Amino acid sequence: MILIFRPILANAGLPFTMFMLGLPFIASLATFGLAGLGIVLVEALGLHQRESVSWIQAFWTSVWANLFSTFMGLIFTFMYAASGFLILLIINVVLLSWFLSRLLLRVLAELRGNVQLLLLQALTYLISFIVSLAIFITGGILNFGIGIKTRMLIEPGSFTLNVYVTAVLGLLALNFLLTWILESYWLTGKWKEKSPAKLCRTVFWINVRSYVYILLPIVILGGILQRKL
């Protein structure tokens, strides 16, 4: 679980301003912890089934993986949304690049058996940096480039459901990608005896479940309720 935006009333009777916040954290508060517990249980079940570990081990692994990704997601979020300062963007990109590069090197080590070649490591870090930069730039475009902030400040009446849906889907996709990277990094570091590539696939599918069963319904319901305000 990681980042998404939360619609917040700019003023009474005016459309919403979009900000990126920790979706699981917000969802848990809004549902008195039930959403967070549901995510942990759904993902624990997936770990138990796909990785053949005990239910207790799967449960606590799911707890710590989600705590890690949510904590890092909140750091990314507040550094990103605090002011738009270039230095904060750079710090975020470097931080995410480190997680992604370490994950890629673990997967490559399994596939190649050796990733000590300096050129290969440098290429991995470069790819990780480019991907991380693209993620945060895309987040900025979705938040502001499609006109959400500008339209609400200049033309409040032009805010449409189409704009809202576009932002929701785009930011949910980024949220999913960040979650996948961070939880895969954490899990491949914890379960070193297991295949990193297989663990990445496992993290992908357990998060698909938690999104479909829990997060998407909450976001859709939240959008409907916000439209009623």
Coordinates of C-alpha atoms in Angstrom, one line a residue, residues 29-198:
L29 CA -8.9 5.9 9.6
A30 CA -12.1 6.3 7.6
T31 CA -13.1 2.7 8.3
F32 CA -11.9 2.6 11.9
G33 CA -9.0 0.2 11.0
L34 CA -11.1 -2.3 9.0
A35 CA -9.6 -1.4 5.6
G36 CA -6.1 -1.9 6.9
L37 CA -6.9 -5.2 8.6
G38 CA -8.7 -6.3 5.4
I39 CA -5.7 -5.5 3.3
V40 CA -3.4 -7.4 5.7
L41 CA -5.6 -10.5 5.7
V42 CA -6.2 -10.6 2.0
E43 CA -2.4 -10.3 1.3
A44 CA -1.6 -12.8 4.0
L45 CA -3.9 -15.3 2.4
G46 CA -2.1 -14.8 -0.9
L47 CA 1.3 -15.3 0.7
H48 CA 0.1 -18.4 2.5
Q49 CA -1.2 -19.9 -0.8
R50 CA 1.5 -18.9 -3.2
E51 CA 4.6 -19.2 -1.0
S52 CA 3.6 -22.2 1.0
V53 CA 4.3 -20.7 4.4
S54 CA 2.3 -21.0 7.6
W55 CA -0.7 -18.8 8.1
I56 CA 1.0 -17.1 11.2
Q57 CA 4.1 -16.4 9.2
A58 CA 2.1 -15.1 6.3
F59 CA 0.1 -12.8 8.5
W60 CA 3.0 -11.2 10.3
T61 CA 4.9 -10.9 7.0
S62 CA 1.9 -9.1 5.5
V63 CA 1.7 -6.8 8.5
W64 CA 5.3 -5.7 8.3
A65 CA 5.4 -5.4 4.5
N66 CA 2.4 -3.1 4.6
L67 CA 3.8 -1.1 7.5
F68 CA 7.0 -0.6 5.6
S69 CA 5.4 0.4 2.3
T70 CA 2.9 2.7 4.0
F71 CA 5.6 4.4 6.0
M72 CA 7.8 4.9 3.0
G73 CA 4.8 6.0 1.0
L74 CA 3.9 8.7 3.5
I75 CA 7.5 9.9 3.3
F76 CA 7.4 10.0 -0.5
T77 CA 4.0 11.8 -0.3
F78 CA 4.8 14.5 2.2
M79 CA 8.1 15.3 0.6
Y80 CA 6.5 15.4 -2.8
A81 CA 3.4 17.4 -1.9
A82 CA 5.0 19.7 0.8
S83 CA 6.0 22.4 -1.6
G84 CA 7.2 21.2 -5.0
F85 CA 10.7 22.2 -4.2
L86 CA 13.2 20.6 -6.7
I87 CA 15.4 19.3 -3.8
L88 CA 12.5 17.2 -2.4
L89 CA 11.8 15.7 -5.8
I90 CA 15.5 14.8 -6.2
I91 CA 15.6 13.2 -2.7
N92 CA 12.4 11.2 -3.5
V93 CA 13.8 10.0 -6.8
V94 CA 17.2 9.0 -5.3
L95 CA 15.5 7.2 -2.4
L96 CA 13.1 5.2 -4.7
S97 CA 16.0 4.5 -7.1
W98 CA 17.9 2.9 -4.3
F99 CA 15.0 0.5 -3.4
L100 CA 14.3 -0.3 -7.1
S101 CA 18.0 -0.9 -8.0
R102 CA 18.6 -3.2 -5.0
L103 CA 15.4 -5.2 -6.0
L104 CA 16.6 -5.4 -9.7
L105 CA 20.0 -6.6 -8.6
R106 CA 18.5 -9.3 -6.5
V107 CA 16.4 -10.6 -9.4
L108 CA 19.4 -10.4 -11.8
A109 CA 21.6 -12.2 -9.3
E110 CA 19.1 -15.1 -9.4
L111 CA 18.9 -15.1 -13.2
R112 CA 22.6 -14.5 -13.9
G113 CA 24.3 -15.9 -10.8
N114 CA 26.7 -12.9 -10.8
V115 CA 26.0 -9.1 -10.9
Q116 CA 29.4 -7.9 -9.8
L117 CA 30.1 -6.4 -13.2
L118 CA 30.4 -2.7 -12.7
L119 CA 28.8 -1.8 -16.0
L120 CA 25.8 -4.0 -15.2
Q121 CA 25.4 -2.4 -11.8
A122 CA 25.7 1.1 -13.3
L123 CA 23.1 0.3 -15.9
T124 CA 20.7 -1.0 -13.2
Y125 CA 21.1 2.2 -11.1
L126 CA 20.5 4.3 -14.2
I127 CA 17.4 2.5 -15.2
S128 CA 16.1 2.7 -11.6
F129 CA 16.7 6.4 -11.6
I130 CA 14.9 7.0 -14.9
V131 CA 11.9 4.9 -13.7
S132 CA 11.8 6.7 -10.4
L133 CA 12.0 10.1 -12.0
A134 CA 9.2 9.1 -14.4
I135 CA 6.9 8.0 -11.6
F136 CA 7.2 11.3 -9.7
I137 CA 6.9 13.4 -12.8
T138 CA 3.8 11.5 -13.9
G139 CA 2.4 12.0 -10.4
G140 CA 2.9 15.7 -10.7
I141 CA 1.3 15.8 -14.2
L142 CA -1.7 13.9 -12.9
N143 CA -2.1 16.2 -9.9
F144 CA -1.6 19.5 -11.7
G145 CA -1.0 19.0 -15.5
I146 CA -4.5 17.9 -16.3
G147 CA -5.8 21.1 -14.9
I148 CA -7.3 19.9 -11.6
K149 CA -5.7 22.6 -9.4
T150 CA -5.9 25.3 -12.1
R151 CA -9.6 24.6 -13.0
M152 CA -10.7 24.7 -9.4
L153 CA -8.9 28.0 -8.7
I154 CA -9.8 29.7 -12.0
E155 CA -12.8 27.9 -13.3
P156 CA -14.5 26.0 -10.5
G157 CA -17.5 25.0 -12.6
S158 CA -15.3 23.2 -15.1
F159 CA -14.4 20.4 -12.7
T160 CA -15.9 17.2 -14.2
L161 CA -16.3 13.5 -13.4
N162 CA -14.1 12.7 -16.3
V163 CA -11.2 14.7 -14.8
Y164 CA -11.8 13.0 -11.4
V165 CA -11.8 9.5 -12.9
T166 CA -8.6 10.2 -15.0
A167 CA -6.8 11.3 -11.9
V168 CA -8.1 8.4 -9.8
L169 CA -7.0 5.8 -12.3
G170 CA -3.7 7.3 -13.0
L171 CA -2.7 7.9 -9.4
L172 CA -4.0 4.4 -8.4
A173 CA -1.7 2.9 -11.0
L174 CA 1.2 4.8 -9.6
N175 CA 0.2 3.8 -6.1
F176 CA 0.1 0.2 -7.2
L177 CA 3.5 0.4 -8.9
L178 CA 5.2 2.0 -5.8
T179 CA 3.6 -0.6 -3.5
W180 CA 4.8 -3.4 -5.8
I181 CA 8.4 -2.0 -5.7
L182 CA 8.6 -1.4 -2.0
E183 CA 6.9 -4.6 -0.8
S184 CA 8.9 -6.7 -3.3
Y185 CA 12.1 -5.1 -2.0
W186 CA 11.2 -5.8 1.6
L187 CA 10.0 -9.3 1.0
T188 CA 13.1 -10.4 -1.1
G189 CA 15.3 -9.0 1.6
K190 CA 13.4 -11.0 4.3
W191 CA 13.0 -14.3 2.5
K192 CA 16.5 -14.6 1.0
E193 CA 16.1 -18.3 0.5
K194 CA 13.1 -17.9 -1.9
S195 CA 13.2 -16.9 -5.5
P196 CA 13.2 -13.0 -5.9
A197 CA 11.5 -13.2 -9.2
K198 CA 8.7 -15.4 -7.8

